[in-house]
Amino acid sequence: RKEVEQDPGPFNVPEGATVAFNCTYSNSASQSFFWYRQDCRKEPKLLMSVYSSGNEDGRFTAQLNRASQYISLLIRDSKLSDSATYLCVVNTAYSGAGSYQLTFGKGTKLSVIP
Amino acid sequence: GAGVSQSPSNKVTEKGKDVELRCDPISGHTALYWYRQSLGQGLEFLIYFQGNSAPDKSGLPSDRFSAERTGGSVSTLTIQRTQQEDSAVYLCASSSRFSRGPRSNNTQYFGPGTRLTVL
């Protein structure tokens, strides 16, 4: 099982639609979770952190289910400017030596259509 | 203020040549990371620097890859005897403080990347 897995996409949705992205992670000891956004041929940028209680930032809602090792991102009222690749990111342990690093999923591409 | 900068933005080289990629992190950021992203793939961790500590080189794919960070600021990633499979976008990121550990929540700020093409 890959460390961080995401819906492969692409998601093509009309403006104003609600779209949800899912992500699963394999390391049950992971404690920190994030969604990054990457525009075409650009660098990734932090969209939002994901907290256990779930958190909302405007049209974006992130949720975490530790029991299922599952993270989600919901975008309401999609805008053309939301078109990008959304990367699920998990802080994971590696090398069995108490070291941690961010592990990035391959991303889900979203295209919002006029 | 200025973000993370990288140079060159594009590099085309012939197989077998050495290349150097440069990263200038955000001023005051003590942590610096190198990643690479192949076409259609996720980010692959390469190496991590934190202050004066020994770098974490666990992600370097082979001994042809090395990196330095001089004076705790600028970093250079060197790829010797480049191969076609080295073609990718090499991204540098920095963060403001020690960002390892299970509960780390420090944002990583990425540079625009260097697109390396090995012919």
Short mmCIF file of N, CA, C and O in Angstrom, two decimals, chain A residues 29-34 36 38 41-46 49 51 66 87 91 94-95 98-107, chain B residues 10 33 35 37 40-45 48 56 58-59 91 99-113 115:
data_model
loop_
_atom_site.label_atom_id
_atom_site.label_comp_id
_atom_site.label_asym_id
_atom_site.label_seq_id
_atom_site.Cartn_x
_atom_site.Cartn_y
_atom_site.Cartn_z
N ALA A 29 0.70 6.24 12.68
CA ALA A 29 1.34 7.13 13.64
C ALA A 29 1.43 8.57 13.15
O ALA A 29 1.88 9.44 13.87
N SER A 30 1.02 8.81 11.92
CA SER A 30 1.07 10.17 11.36
C SER A 30 0.21 11.10 12.20
O SER A 30 -0.88 10.73 12.65
N GLN A 31 0.71 12.31 12.40
CA GLN A 31 0.02 13.25 13.27
C GLN A 31 -0.39 14.54 12.58
O GLN A 31 -1.26 15.25 13.06
N SER A 32 0.28 14.89 11.49
CA SER A 32 0.02 16.16 10.83
C SER A 32 -0.39 15.92 9.39
O SER A 32 0.21 15.09 8.71
N PHE A 33 -1.39 16.69 8.96
CA PHE A 33 -1.96 16.46 7.63
C PHE A 33 -2.25 17.80 6.97
O PHE A 33 -2.63 18.76 7.65
N PHE A 34 -2.09 17.84 5.65
CA PHE A 34 -2.22 19.10 4.94
C PHE A 34 -2.80 18.86 3.56
O PHE A 34 -2.69 17.78 3.01
N TYR A 36 -2.13 20.76 -0.09
CA TYR A 36 -1.39 21.75 -0.87
C TYR A 36 -2.07 21.85 -2.23
O TYR A 36 -2.68 20.90 -2.72
N GLN A 38 -1.31 22.89 -6.31
CA GLN A 38 -0.24 23.11 -7.28
C GLN A 38 -0.87 23.47 -8.62
O GLN A 38 -1.57 22.65 -9.23
N ARG A 41 2.55 23.75 -13.83
CA ARG A 41 3.93 24.19 -14.01
C ARG A 41 4.34 25.22 -12.95
O ARG A 41 5.21 26.05 -13.18
N LYS A 42 3.70 25.14 -11.79
CA LYS A 42 4.05 26.01 -10.68
C LYS A 42 4.41 25.16 -9.46
O LYS A 42 4.22 23.95 -9.46
N GLU A 43 4.93 25.83 -8.42
CA GLU A 43 5.30 25.10 -7.22
C GLU A 43 4.08 24.87 -6.33
O GLU A 43 3.10 25.61 -6.39
N PRO A 44 4.13 23.85 -5.46
CA PRO A 44 3.02 23.63 -4.53
C PRO A 44 2.94 24.75 -3.49
O PRO A 44 3.96 25.29 -3.07
N LYS A 45 1.73 25.05 -3.08
CA LYS A 45 1.51 26.04 -2.03
C LYS A 45 0.51 25.48 -1.03
O LYS A 45 -0.45 24.82 -1.41
N LEU A 46 0.76 25.75 0.26
CA LEU A 46 -0.13 25.25 1.29
C LEU A 46 -1.52 25.84 1.12
O LEU A 46 -1.69 27.06 1.02
N SER A 49 -4.11 23.31 6.58
CA SER A 49 -3.80 22.17 7.44
C SER A 49 -5.11 21.45 7.75
O SER A 49 -6.19 22.01 7.59
N TYR A 51 -7.13 19.41 10.72
CA TYR A 51 -7.16 19.15 12.15
C TYR A 51 -8.20 18.07 12.47
O TYR A 51 -9.14 17.85 11.72
N ARG A 66 -9.21 9.58 11.71
CA ARG A 66 -8.01 8.82 12.11
C ARG A 66 -8.28 7.32 12.09
O ARG A 66 -7.41 6.53 11.75
N LEU A 87 -2.85 18.36 -3.67
CA LEU A 87 -1.94 17.36 -3.12
C LEU A 87 -2.27 17.10 -1.66
O LEU A 87 -2.33 18.03 -0.85
N ASN A 91 2.53 13.94 7.36
CA ASN A 91 3.81 13.87 8.06
C ASN A 91 4.00 12.44 8.52
O ASN A 91 3.26 11.96 9.38
N TYR A 94 9.74 7.54 9.04
CA TYR A 94 10.49 6.70 8.11
C TYR A 94 11.76 6.25 8.79
O TYR A 94 12.17 6.79 9.80
N SER A 95 12.38 5.29 8.25
CA SER A 95 13.67 4.75 8.72
C SER A 95 13.58 4.13 10.09
O SER A 95 14.59 3.72 10.63
N GLY A 98 12.49 7.26 14.42
CA GLY A 98 11.86 8.45 14.98
C GLY A 98 11.99 9.67 14.12
O GLY A 98 11.80 10.78 14.60
N SER A 99 12.36 9.49 12.87
CA SER A 99 12.46 10.63 11.96
C SER A 99 11.18 10.74 11.16
O SER A 99 10.54 9.75 10.83
N TYR A 100 10.80 11.98 10.85
CA TYR A 100 9.56 12.22 10.13
C TYR A 100 9.81 13.12 8.94
O TYR A 100 10.72 13.95 8.95
N GLN A 101 9.00 12.97 7.94
CA GLN A 101 9.09 13.87 6.80
C GLN A 101 7.73 13.97 6.17
O GLN A 101 6.86 13.12 6.35
N LEU A 102 7.53 15.03 5.41
CA LEU A 102 6.29 15.18 4.67
C LEU A 102 6.30 14.24 3.47
O LEU A 102 7.27 14.19 2.74
N THR A 103 5.21 13.49 3.33
CA THR A 103 5.03 12.63 2.17
C THR A 103 3.86 13.16 1.36
O THR A 103 2.77 13.35 1.90
N PHE A 104 4.11 13.41 0.09
CA PHE A 104 3.11 14.00 -0.78
C PHE A 104 2.41 12.92 -1.60
O PHE A 104 3.06 12.01 -2.14
N GLY A 105 1.08 13.02 -1.70
CA GLY A 105 0.38 12.20 -2.66
C GLY A 105 0.65 12.70 -4.06
O GLY A 105 1.23 13.78 -4.25
N LYS A 106 0.22 11.91 -5.05
CA LYS A 106 0.47 12.30 -6.45
C LYS A 106 -0.46 13.40 -6.91
O LYS A 106 -0.21 14.01 -7.96
N GLY A 107 -1.50 13.66 -6.15
CA GLY A 107 -2.38 14.77 -6.48
C GLY A 107 -3.58 14.36 -7.29
O GLY A 107 -3.59 13.34 -7.98
N ASN B 10 15.39 26.77 -15.96
CA ASN B 10 15.44 25.64 -16.88
C ASN B 10 16.89 25.28 -17.17
O ASN B 10 17.74 26.16 -17.28
N TYR B 33 14.73 22.08 2.20
CA TYR B 33 14.43 20.76 1.64
C TYR B 33 14.66 20.80 0.13
O TYR B 33 14.38 21.80 -0.52
N TYR B 35 13.31 18.50 -3.21
CA TYR B 35 12.42 17.47 -3.74
C TYR B 35 12.63 17.42 -5.25
O TYR B 35 13.11 18.37 -5.86
N GLN B 37 10.19 16.29 -8.81
CA GLN B 37 8.87 15.90 -9.28
C GLN B 37 8.98 15.54 -10.75
O GLN B 37 9.23 16.41 -11.59
N GLY B 40 3.87 14.06 -14.04
CA GLY B 40 2.71 13.28 -13.62
C GLY B 40 2.88 12.53 -12.31
O GLY B 40 2.01 11.75 -11.94
N GLN B 41 3.99 12.80 -11.61
CA GLN B 41 4.25 12.10 -10.35
C GLN B 41 4.17 13.06 -9.17
O GLN B 41 4.16 14.28 -9.32
N GLY B 42 4.15 12.48 -7.98
CA GLY B 42 4.18 13.29 -6.77
C GLY B 42 5.58 13.76 -6.46
O GLY B 42 6.53 13.45 -7.17
N LEU B 43 5.69 14.51 -5.39
CA LEU B 43 6.99 15.01 -4.97
C LEU B 43 7.78 13.91 -4.28
O LEU B 43 7.26 13.21 -3.41
N GLU B 44 9.03 13.81 -4.65
CA GLU B 44 9.93 12.81 -4.06
C GLU B 44 10.96 13.55 -3.20
O GLU B 44 11.72 14.38 -3.70
N PHE B 45 10.99 13.27 -1.92
CA PHE B 45 11.94 13.89 -1.00
C PHE B 45 13.37 13.47 -1.35
O PHE B 45 13.63 12.29 -1.60
N TYR B 48 17.37 17.03 3.32
CA TYR B 48 16.86 18.03 4.27
C TYR B 48 18.02 18.59 5.08
O TYR B 48 18.86 17.84 5.57
N ASP B 56 19.91 15.32 6.39
CA ASP B 56 19.23 14.04 6.20
C ASP B 56 19.27 13.73 4.71
O ASP B 56 18.52 14.32 3.94
N SER B 58 18.62 10.80 3.29
CA SER B 58 18.01 9.49 3.07
C SER B 58 17.25 9.38 1.75
O SER B 58 17.01 8.28 1.27
N GLY B 59 16.85 10.49 1.16
CA GLY B 59 16.07 10.45 -0.07
C GLY B 59 16.89 10.51 -1.34
O GLY B 59 16.33 10.35 -2.44
N LEU B 91 12.58 20.89 -6.92
CA LEU B 91 11.97 21.92 -6.09
C LEU B 91 12.70 22.04 -4.77
O LEU B 91 13.06 21.04 -4.15
N SER B 99 11.24 21.39 11.83
CA SER B 99 9.93 20.94 11.36
C SER B 99 9.85 19.42 11.25
O SER B 99 9.09 18.90 10.46
N ARG B 100 10.66 18.73 12.03
CA ARG B 100 10.55 17.28 12.03
C ARG B 100 9.76 16.86 13.26
O ARG B 100 9.48 17.65 14.14
N GLY B 101 9.43 15.63 13.36
CA GLY B 101 8.64 15.18 14.51
C GLY B 101 7.21 14.96 14.10
O GLY B 101 6.72 15.53 13.12
N PRO B 102 6.49 14.13 14.81
CA PRO B 102 5.16 13.70 14.38
C PRO B 102 4.13 14.80 14.34
O PRO B 102 3.16 14.72 13.59
N ARG B 103 4.30 15.82 15.14
CA ARG B 103 3.27 16.85 15.21
C ARG B 103 3.67 18.13 14.48
O ARG B 103 3.04 19.16 14.65
N SER B 104 4.71 18.03 13.69
CA SER B 104 5.19 19.21 12.99
C SER B 104 4.10 19.82 12.14
O SER B 104 3.40 19.14 11.40
N ASN B 105 3.96 21.10 12.25
CA ASN B 105 2.92 21.78 11.49
C ASN B 105 3.47 22.99 10.78
O ASN B 105 2.73 23.91 10.45
N ASN B 106 4.80 22.99 10.56
CA ASN B 106 5.40 24.14 9.92
C ASN B 106 5.21 24.11 8.42
O ASN B 106 5.50 23.12 7.77
N THR B 107 4.74 25.21 7.89
CA THR B 107 4.50 25.31 6.46
C THR B 107 5.81 25.32 5.70
O THR B 107 6.76 26.00 6.10
N GLN B 108 5.87 24.59 4.64
CA GLN B 108 7.01 24.64 3.74
C GLN B 108 6.66 25.56 2.57
O GLN B 108 5.60 25.41 1.96
N TYR B 109 7.56 26.48 2.29
CA TYR B 109 7.38 27.41 1.18
C TYR B 109 8.29 26.97 0.05
O TYR B 109 9.51 26.84 0.24
N PHE B 110 7.70 26.75 -1.10
CA PHE B 110 8.44 26.21 -2.23
C PHE B 110 8.94 27.31 -3.16
O PHE B 110 8.28 28.34 -3.35
N GLY B 111 10.08 27.06 -3.76
CA GLY B 111 10.55 27.88 -4.85
C GLY B 111 9.89 27.44 -6.15
O GLY B 111 9.18 26.43 -6.18
N PRO B 112 10.15 28.18 -7.24
CA PRO B 112 9.50 27.87 -8.51
C PRO B 112 10.05 26.64 -9.21
O PRO B 112 9.47 26.15 -10.17
N GLY B 113 11.17 26.13 -8.71
CA GLY B 113 11.73 24.91 -9.28
C GLY B 113 12.69 25.14 -10.42
O GLY B 113 12.72 26.21 -11.05
N ARG B 115 13.61 23.17 -13.93
CA ARG B 115 13.22 22.08 -14.83
C ARG B 115 14.47 21.56 -15.52
O ARG B 115 15.08 22.27 -16.32
#
